[in-house]
mmCIF file of C-alpha atoms in Angstrom:
data_model
loop_
_atom_site.group_PDB
_atom_site.id
_atom_site.type_symbol
_atom_site.label_atom_id
_atom_site.label_comp_id
_atom_site.label_asym_id
_atom_site.label_seq_id
_atom_site.Cartn_x
_atom_site.Cartn_y
_atom_site.Cartn_z
ATOM 1 C CA MET A 1 138.349 143.744 211.901
ATOM 2 C CA ARG A 2 141.924 146.683 212.778
ATOM 3 C CA ASP A 3 143.178 142.645 214.059
ATOM 4 C CA LYS A 4 145.311 141.699 211.453
ATOM 5 C CA TYR A 5 145.543 138.086 212.744
ATOM 6 C CA ALA A 6 141.930 137.513 213.081
ATOM 7 C CA MET A 7 141.402 138.992 210.614
ATOM 8 C CA ARG A 8 142.929 136.370 208.132
ATOM 9 C CA GLU A 9 141.785 133.292 210.234
ATOM 10 C CA ALA A 10 137.418 134.856 209.992
ATOM 11 C CA PHE A 11 138.702 134.257 205.805
ATOM 12 C CA ALA A 12 140.383 131.077 206.937
ATOM 13 C CA ALA A 13 137.332 130.027 208.007
ATOM 14 C CA GLY A 14 135.067 131.255 205.341
ATOM 15 C CA ASN A 15 137.206 130.240 202.876
ATOM 16 C CA VAL A 16 138.427 133.566 201.366
ATOM 17 C CA PRO A 17 141.532 133.221 198.780
ATOM 18 C CA GLN A 18 143.913 134.359 201.101
ATOM 19 C CA PRO A 19 147.634 133.919 201.426
ATOM 20 C CA ALA A 20 149.819 132.050 203.865
ATOM 21 C CA TYR A 21 150.359 133.019 206.922
ATOM 22 C CA GLY A 22 151.464 132.530 210.419
ATOM 23 C CA LEU A 23 153.035 135.309 213.145
ATOM 24 C CA ALA A 24 156.634 135.684 215.251
ATOM 25 C CA ARG A 25 157.795 136.425 218.538
ATOM 26 C CA THR A 26 160.948 136.244 217.886
ATOM 27 C CA LEU A 27 163.673 135.985 214.398
ATOM 28 C CA ASP A 28 164.192 131.759 215.264
ATOM 29 C CA GLU A 29 159.560 132.041 215.149
ATOM 30 C CA ALA A 30 160.154 134.144 212.041
ATOM 31 C CA VAL A 31 162.818 131.630 210.239
ATOM 32 C CA GLU A 32 160.066 128.184 211.714
ATOM 33 C CA GLN A 33 157.652 130.670 210.173
ATOM 34 C CA ALA A 34 159.576 131.172 206.405
ATOM 35 C CA ALA A 35 160.808 127.962 206.419
ATOM 36 C CA ARG A 36 157.107 126.425 205.747
ATOM 37 C CA ILE A 37 154.674 129.419 204.406
ATOM 38 C CA GLY A 38 158.133 130.650 201.925
ATOM 39 C CA PHE A 39 160.461 133.581 200.530
ATOM 40 C CA PRO A 40 159.616 135.890 199.295
ATOM 41 C CA LEU A 41 157.574 137.560 202.305
ATOM 42 C CA VAL A 42 155.866 139.844 203.817
ATOM 43 C CA LEU A 43 156.481 141.124 207.424
ATOM 44 C CA LYS A 44 153.424 143.098 209.322
ATOM 45 C CA PRO A 45 151.768 144.946 211.958
ATOM 46 C CA LEU A 46 149.080 143.413 213.726
ATOM 47 C CA VAL A 47 147.982 146.124 215.013
ATOM 48 C CA ASP A 48 145.937 148.597 212.174
ATOM 49 C CA ASN A 49 149.978 151.067 210.983
ATOM 50 C CA ASP A 50 148.357 151.763 208.362
ATOM 51 C CA SER A 51 151.203 150.779 205.664
ATOM 52 C CA GLY A 52 153.853 151.699 207.876
ATOM 53 C CA TYR A 53 156.346 148.996 208.553
ATOM 54 C CA PHE A 54 155.767 146.827 206.061
ATOM 55 C CA ARG A 55 158.434 145.296 204.569
ATOM 56 C CA ARG A 56 159.290 142.026 201.446
ATOM 57 C CA VAL A 57 162.253 140.187 202.517
ATOM 58 C CA ASP A 58 163.105 137.295 200.239
ATOM 59 C CA ASP A 59 165.311 134.989 202.100
ATOM 60 C CA VAL A 60 166.754 134.296 205.680
ATOM 61 C CA ALA A 61 170.132 137.135 205.210
ATOM 62 C CA GLU A 62 167.086 139.852 204.860
ATOM 63 C CA LEU A 63 164.555 138.454 207.585
ATOM 64 C CA THR A 64 167.874 137.900 210.258
ATOM 65 C CA GLU A 65 168.639 141.723 209.299
ATOM 66 C CA HIS A 66 164.549 143.408 209.024
ATOM 67 C CA PHE A 67 162.945 141.289 211.220
ATOM 68 C CA PRO A 68 163.873 142.837 214.487
ATOM 69 C CA ALA A 69 163.653 147.182 212.733
ATOM 70 C CA VAL A 70 159.824 145.716 211.890
ATOM 71 C CA GLN A 71 159.288 144.619 215.194
ATOM 72 C CA ARG A 72 159.869 147.755 216.934
ATOM 73 C CA GLY A 73 158.162 149.861 214.446
ATOM 74 C CA ALA A 74 154.940 148.178 214.586
ATOM 75 C CA TRP A 75 154.534 147.992 218.224
ATOM 76 C CA SER A 76 156.369 152.309 218.334
ATOM 77 C CA GLY A 77 154.479 155.339 219.151
ATOM 78 C CA ILE A 78 150.857 153.451 218.520
ATOM 79 C CA ALA A 79 150.878 152.993 222.204
ATOM 80 C CA HIS A 80 147.314 155.390 222.523
ATOM 81 C CA ASP A 81 145.860 153.368 220.121
ATOM 82 C CA PRO A 82 142.739 151.390 221.836
ATOM 83 C CA LEU A 83 143.573 148.020 220.607
ATOM 84 C CA TYR A 84 147.693 148.222 222.183
ATOM 85 C CA ALA A 85 147.364 147.104 226.055
ATOM 86 C CA TRP A 86 144.769 143.871 224.796
ATOM 87 C CA ALA A 87 147.569 143.282 221.298
ATOM 88 C CA VAL A 88 150.818 143.430 223.889
ATOM 89 C CA GLU A 89 149.223 140.984 225.702
ATOM 90 C CA THR A 90 148.074 138.214 223.660
ATOM 91 C CA TYR A 91 150.192 137.980 220.880
ATOM 92 C CA ASP A 92 153.470 139.676 223.567
ATOM 93 C CA SER A 93 154.796 141.973 219.942
ATOM 94 C CA ALA A 94 154.533 138.962 217.711
ATOM 95 C CA VAL A 95 154.708 140.802 213.858
ATOM 96 C CA LEU A 96 152.304 138.144 210.820
ATOM 97 C CA LEU A 97 154.279 137.019 208.722
ATOM 98 C CA GLU A 98 152.758 136.334 205.716
ATOM 99 C CA GLU A 99 152.947 134.997 201.373
ATOM 100 C CA TYR A 100 154.435 137.729 199.442
ATOM 101 C CA LEU A 101 151.855 137.289 196.286
ATOM 102 C CA PRO A 102 152.671 138.740 193.138
ATOM 103 C CA GLY A 103 150.673 140.887 191.113
ATOM 104 C CA ALA A 104 148.525 143.914 190.648
ATOM 105 C CA GLU A 105 147.411 145.682 193.459
ATOM 106 C CA VAL A 106 143.495 147.200 193.060
ATOM 107 C CA SER A 107 141.243 148.597 196.522
ATOM 108 C CA VAL A 108 137.404 147.894 196.268
ATOM 109 C CA GLU A 109 134.848 150.981 197.092
ATOM 110 C CA SER A 110 131.853 148.915 198.301
ATOM 111 C CA ILE A 111 128.365 150.172 200.414
ATOM 112 C CA VAL A 112 127.179 146.780 202.217
ATOM 113 C CA VAL A 113 123.114 147.845 202.742
ATOM 114 C CA ASP A 114 121.616 145.199 205.270
ATOM 115 C CA GLY A 115 123.944 143.022 205.096
ATOM 116 C CA HIS A 116 123.632 142.981 200.418
ATOM 117 C CA PRO A 117 127.096 144.868 199.563
ATOM 118 C CA HIS A 118 126.872 147.474 196.826
ATOM 119 C CA VAL A 119 130.216 147.703 194.541
ATOM 120 C CA VAL A 120 130.607 150.625 193.800
ATOM 121 C CA ALA A 121 134.249 151.586 192.857
ATOM 122 C CA VAL A 122 137.321 149.860 191.356
ATOM 123 C CA HIS A 123 140.435 151.211 191.733
ATOM 124 C CA ASP A 124 143.437 149.582 190.181
ATOM 125 C CA LYS A 125 146.883 150.671 191.080
ATOM 126 C CA PRO A 126 149.101 150.899 187.994
ATOM 127 C CA VAL A 127 152.398 151.898 189.746
ATOM 128 C CA PRO A 128 153.760 148.095 190.812
ATOM 129 C CA MET A 129 154.495 147.701 194.368
ATOM 130 C CA GLU A 130 156.706 144.622 194.562
ATOM 131 C CA GLY A 131 158.596 146.608 197.414
ATOM 132 C CA PRO A 132 160.772 146.398 199.982
ATOM 133 C CA TYR A 133 158.307 148.537 200.648
ATOM 134 C CA PHE A 134 154.504 149.443 200.235
ATOM 135 C CA VAL A 135 153.866 152.711 199.450
ATOM 136 C CA ASP A 136 151.034 153.369 198.373
ATOM 137 C CA VAL A 137 151.159 156.282 195.106
ATOM 138 C CA HIS A 138 148.535 156.160 191.874
ATOM 139 C CA TYR A 139 144.651 154.773 192.127
ATOM 140 C CA ALA A 140 142.381 154.827 188.894
ATOM 141 C CA THR A 141 139.706 154.635 188.245
ATOM 142 C CA PRO A 142 136.961 152.945 186.727
ATOM 143 C CA SER A 143 139.229 149.389 186.915
ATOM 144 C CA ARG A 144 140.840 147.920 183.199
ATOM 145 C CA LEU A 145 140.945 144.309 184.507
ATOM 146 C CA PRO A 146 138.891 142.444 182.367
ATOM 147 C CA ALA A 147 135.042 142.209 182.754
ATOM 148 C CA GLU A 148 134.923 138.194 184.542
ATOM 149 C CA VAL A 149 138.616 139.223 186.913
ATOM 150 C CA ARG A 150 135.962 141.644 188.286
ATOM 151 C CA GLU A 151 133.054 140.355 188.304
ATOM 152 C CA ARG A 152 134.875 137.660 190.509
ATOM 153 C CA ILE A 153 136.499 140.435 192.860
ATOM 154 C CA ALA A 154 133.206 141.801 193.565
ATOM 155 C CA GLU A 155 132.118 138.540 194.871
ATOM 156 C CA LEU A 156 134.993 138.022 197.215
ATOM 157 C CA THR A 157 134.191 141.365 198.269
ATOM 158 C CA ALA A 158 131.117 140.098 199.404
ATOM 159 C CA ALA A 159 132.608 136.908 200.813
ATOM 160 C CA SER A 160 135.043 139.270 203.270
ATOM 161 C CA HIS A 161 132.205 140.689 204.553
ATOM 162 C CA ARG A 162 130.432 138.151 205.428
ATOM 163 C CA ALA A 163 133.869 135.970 207.002
ATOM 164 C CA VAL A 164 134.127 138.688 209.185
ATOM 165 C CA GLY A 165 130.938 140.457 210.176
ATOM 166 C CA ILE A 166 130.036 143.185 207.955
ATOM 167 C CA GLU A 167 126.703 144.057 207.596
ATOM 168 C CA THR A 168 126.370 147.615 207.181
ATOM 169 C CA GLY A 169 127.953 150.575 205.733
ATOM 170 C CA ALA A 170 131.143 151.670 204.201
ATOM 171 C CA VAL A 171 133.631 149.204 203.022
ATOM 172 C CA HIS A 172 137.531 149.669 202.037
ATOM 173 C CA THR A 173 138.620 146.171 200.213
ATOM 174 C CA GLU A 174 142.133 145.001 198.241
ATOM 175 C CA PHE A 175 143.838 142.759 196.786
ATOM 176 C CA ARG A 176 145.651 141.116 194.772
ATOM 177 C CA ILE A 177 145.505 140.358 190.616
ATOM 178 C CA ARG A 178 148.061 137.099 189.763
ATOM 179 C CA SER A 179 149.210 136.427 186.869
ATOM 180 C CA ASP A 180 145.589 134.215 185.252
ATOM 181 C CA GLY A 181 143.356 136.307 187.505
ATOM 182 C CA THR A 182 143.084 133.809 190.717
ATOM 183 C CA PRO A 183 142.085 137.630 192.868
ATOM 184 C CA ARG A 184 143.473 136.795 197.087
ATOM 185 C CA ILE A 185 142.683 139.254 199.925
ATOM 186 C CA LEU A 186 144.820 141.527 201.706
ATOM 187 C CA GLU A 187 142.780 143.092 203.934
ATOM 188 C CA THR A 188 138.798 144.301 204.272
ATOM 189 C CA ALA A 189 138.504 147.780 206.556
ATOM 190 C CA ALA A 190 135.186 148.970 208.072
ATOM 191 C CA ARG A 191 135.684 152.160 206.657
ATOM 192 C CA LEU A 192 135.835 154.456 203.483
ATOM 193 C CA GLY A 193 138.810 154.162 200.987
ATOM 194 C CA GLY A 194 141.064 157.254 202.263
ATOM 195 C CA GLY A 195 142.886 159.941 200.997
ATOM 196 C CA PRO A 196 141.275 160.891 198.106
ATOM 197 C CA VAL A 197 139.481 157.968 197.420
ATOM 198 C CA TYR A 198 136.161 159.030 197.538
ATOM 199 C CA GLN A 199 136.692 162.576 195.228
ATOM 200 C CA SER A 200 138.003 160.090 192.909
ATOM 201 C CA VAL A 201 134.782 158.052 192.847
ATOM 202 C CA LEU A 202 132.986 160.459 192.990
ATOM 203 C CA LEU A 203 134.563 162.325 190.400
ATOM 204 C CA SER A 204 133.620 158.491 188.003
ATOM 205 C CA THR A 205 130.990 157.526 189.039
ATOM 206 C CA GLY A 206 129.015 160.909 190.442
ATOM 207 C CA ILE A 207 127.926 158.409 193.679
ATOM 208 C CA ASP A 208 128.681 160.488 196.939
ATOM 209 C CA MET A 209 129.924 157.471 199.804
ATOM 210 C CA VAL A 210 130.089 159.485 202.698
ATOM 211 C CA ALA A 211 126.523 161.048 201.171
ATOM 212 C CA ALA A 212 125.753 156.553 201.014
ATOM 213 C CA VAL A 213 128.027 155.932 204.806
ATOM 214 C CA LEU A 214 124.848 159.597 206.417
ATOM 215 C CA ASP A 215 121.223 157.384 204.807
ATOM 216 C CA VAL A 216 123.319 154.275 206.518
ATOM 217 C CA ALA A 217 123.133 155.566 209.102
ATOM 218 C CA SER A 218 120.214 157.266 209.285
ATOM 219 C CA GLY A 219 118.011 154.638 208.250
ATOM 220 C CA ARG A 220 117.652 155.316 204.903
ATOM 221 C CA THR A 221 118.809 153.906 201.562
ATOM 222 C CA PRO A 222 121.403 154.849 200.100
ATOM 223 C CA ASP A 223 120.894 156.719 196.071
ATOM 224 C CA LEU A 224 124.478 154.266 194.960
ATOM 225 C CA THR A 225 123.360 155.451 190.730
ATOM 226 C CA PRO A 226 126.309 156.864 188.683
ATOM 227 C CA GLY A 227 125.813 160.432 188.203
ATOM 228 C CA PRO A 228 124.414 161.585 185.099
ATOM 229 C CA GLY A 229 127.178 162.027 181.509
ATOM 230 C CA PRO A 230 128.554 159.078 180.534
ATOM 231 C CA ARG A 231 130.233 156.413 183.308
ATOM 232 C CA PRO A 232 132.459 156.264 184.710
ATOM 233 C CA ARG A 233 134.632 158.798 183.759
ATOM 234 C CA PRO A 234 138.170 158.049 183.763
ATOM 235 C CA ALA A 235 139.330 159.394 187.166
ATOM 236 C CA GLY A 236 142.530 159.050 189.923
ATOM 237 C CA PHE A 237 145.399 160.843 191.833
ATOM 238 C CA TYR A 238 148.843 160.523 192.555
ATOM 239 C CA LEU A 239 150.693 160.805 195.513
ATOM 240 C CA PHE A 240 153.162 162.192 195.801
ATOM 241 C CA PHE A 241 156.756 162.088 198.353
ATOM 242 C CA ALA A 242 160.785 163.708 198.594
ATOM 243 C CA GLU A 243 163.125 160.939 196.933
ATOM 244 C CA LYS A 244 165.608 160.984 199.700
ATOM 245 C CA ALA A 245 164.763 161.999 203.919
ATOM 246 C CA GLY A 246 165.409 166.122 204.610
ATOM 247 C CA ARG A 247 164.559 169.685 204.907
ATOM 248 C CA ILE A 248 162.812 170.396 202.400
ATOM 249 C CA SER A 249 164.337 173.029 199.701
ATOM 250 C CA GLY A 250 161.475 174.142 197.109
ATOM 251 C CA ILE A 251 158.586 172.810 195.508
ATOM 252 C CA GLY A 252 158.316 172.735 192.763
ATOM 253 C CA GLY A 253 155.440 172.268 189.719
ATOM 254 C CA VAL A 254 152.374 173.025 191.117
ATOM 255 C CA GLU A 255 151.313 175.720 189.330
ATOM 256 C CA GLU A 256 151.912 174.403 185.714
ATOM 257 C CA ALA A 257 149.243 170.932 188.478
ATOM 258 C CA LEU A 258 147.223 174.161 188.179
ATOM 259 C CA ARG A 259 146.847 175.270 184.799
ATOM 260 C CA ASN A 260 145.706 171.907 183.559
ATOM 261 C CA PRO A 261 142.034 171.834 183.142
ATOM 262 C CA ARG A 262 142.224 167.856 184.346
ATOM 263 C CA VAL A 263 143.480 168.669 187.718
ATOM 264 C CA HIS A 264 141.187 168.795 189.700
ATOM 265 C CA GLU A 265 142.296 169.488 192.043
ATOM 266 C CA ILE A 266 146.270 170.576 194.412
ATOM 267 C CA SER A 267 146.712 169.511 197.530
ATOM 268 C CA LEU A 268 150.385 169.632 200.551
ATOM 269 C CA TYR A 269 150.831 168.642 203.011
ATOM 270 C CA ARG A 270 153.867 169.592 203.819
ATOM 271 C CA LYS A 271 155.647 173.567 202.814
ATOM 272 C CA VAL A 272 158.764 174.526 202.312
ATOM 273 C CA GLY A 273 161.040 174.238 205.988
ATOM 274 C CA ASP A 274 159.585 171.758 206.922
ATOM 275 C CA ALA A 275 161.453 168.061 207.202
ATOM 276 C CA VAL A 276 160.185 165.269 205.940
ATOM 277 C CA ASP A 277 161.500 161.183 206.134
ATOM 278 C CA VAL A 278 161.231 158.239 203.970
ATOM 279 C CA PRO A 279 159.652 154.634 204.118
ATOM 280 C CA PRO A 280 159.720 152.192 205.883
ATOM 281 C CA ARG A 281 159.791 155.719 209.347
ATOM 282 C CA VAL A 282 156.509 157.006 207.065
ATOM 283 C CA TRP A 283 153.486 156.463 205.554
ATOM 284 C CA GLN A 284 152.274 159.511 204.359
ATOM 285 C CA SER A 285 152.627 161.202 201.688
ATOM 286 C CA HIS A 286 153.583 165.408 201.360
ATOM 287 C CA GLY A 287 150.175 165.887 199.096
ATOM 288 C CA HIS A 288 147.858 164.469 196.407
ATOM 289 C CA VAL A 289 146.929 165.567 193.231
ATOM 290 C CA ILE A 290 143.600 164.975 191.869
ATOM 291 C CA PHE A 291 142.727 164.635 188.288
ATOM 292 C CA THR A 292 140.467 163.144 185.034
ATOM 293 C CA ALA A 293 140.704 162.429 181.476
ATOM 294 C CA ASP A 294 138.350 161.706 178.724
ATOM 295 C CA SER A 295 139.562 158.493 177.838
ATOM 296 C CA GLU A 296 142.094 155.527 179.655
ATOM 297 C CA ALA A 297 144.975 156.665 177.157
ATOM 298 C CA GLU A 298 144.174 161.157 177.826
ATOM 299 C CA PHE A 299 144.124 159.885 181.516
ATOM 300 C CA THR A 300 147.412 157.972 181.180
ATOM 301 C CA ALA A 301 149.425 160.663 179.600
ATOM 302 C CA THR A 302 148.528 163.096 182.171
ATOM 303 C CA PHE A 303 149.316 161.013 184.869
ATOM 304 C CA ASP A 304 152.766 160.559 182.963
ATOM 305 C CA GLU A 305 152.820 164.594 183.052
ATOM 306 C CA LEU A 306 152.296 165.682 186.635
ATOM 307 C CA VAL A 307 155.421 162.705 187.732
ATOM 308 C CA LYS A 308 157.337 164.583 185.744
ATOM 309 C CA SER A 309 156.863 167.739 186.877
ATOM 310 C CA ILE A 310 155.879 167.882 190.250
ATOM 311 C CA ARG A 311 159.097 168.098 192.362
ATOM 312 C CA ILE A 312 160.573 168.192 196.496
ATOM 313 C CA GLU A 313 163.149 168.489 196.696
ATOM 314 C CA THR A 314 165.346 167.978 200.042
ATOM 315 C CA GLU A 315 169.012 169.873 201.362
#
């Protein structure tokens, strides 16, 4: 589950639609793989490095420029990882190369009970993620995709679970949706969605995924019935970053956001005086705001307001 190449191989064996892929230990191998896969492509760490050191490259010149830095970054700072020694021996510091998939991106939150998957929520990622780096900024649920696309996503989510052998627990799965509505899987993870995903699902559906995981772990059947009231409700979050590296000199818009009745939580991970960096050297945002609305239009307007009001100033 945490070996991205092994996951790709499992999806291939299970006929789960996915991008073309390959391994490269050297720049020469990367150029050979690129000739087979085609540009643009994405360079990715093999061992889980969150979203750090994912990089889109559009041609041989960019591949030549960025492959060494991605390779160094992918294998640095993770010696504490239980997979590290095994992965170095197995892959010899290789990098995963994948076909770049244009289109909208979604995340799927599921609970698997006795081998049967239950899709609890699908989040759209309305801010385009085209690279060169791929950092989550905005999640919104329920998904606005057509019903037939969401049905296909649910089918492929279940297929991905079977392919990698997940039979119980929480699963977080991500897809790209092509212009013709066809989903292709990015990856899946045997865990709850990170960051504010839990709160977003709870606010939208009334389903408590932590309680569901505890039920499954305790041998009880989880209650995955949407809560009372009009469900699902538009909900989601905005993850904010500094625009440039430096030391935080000010954080604006927080009090204004807290006065907004649609805002449920705002959390700052950094404070004035802290040094901050930008992708690809960091992946985590500097804070989040969780919000809901009574309609899709109101939800979109709230996001636009928060983007304009919350500012992290650096010097």
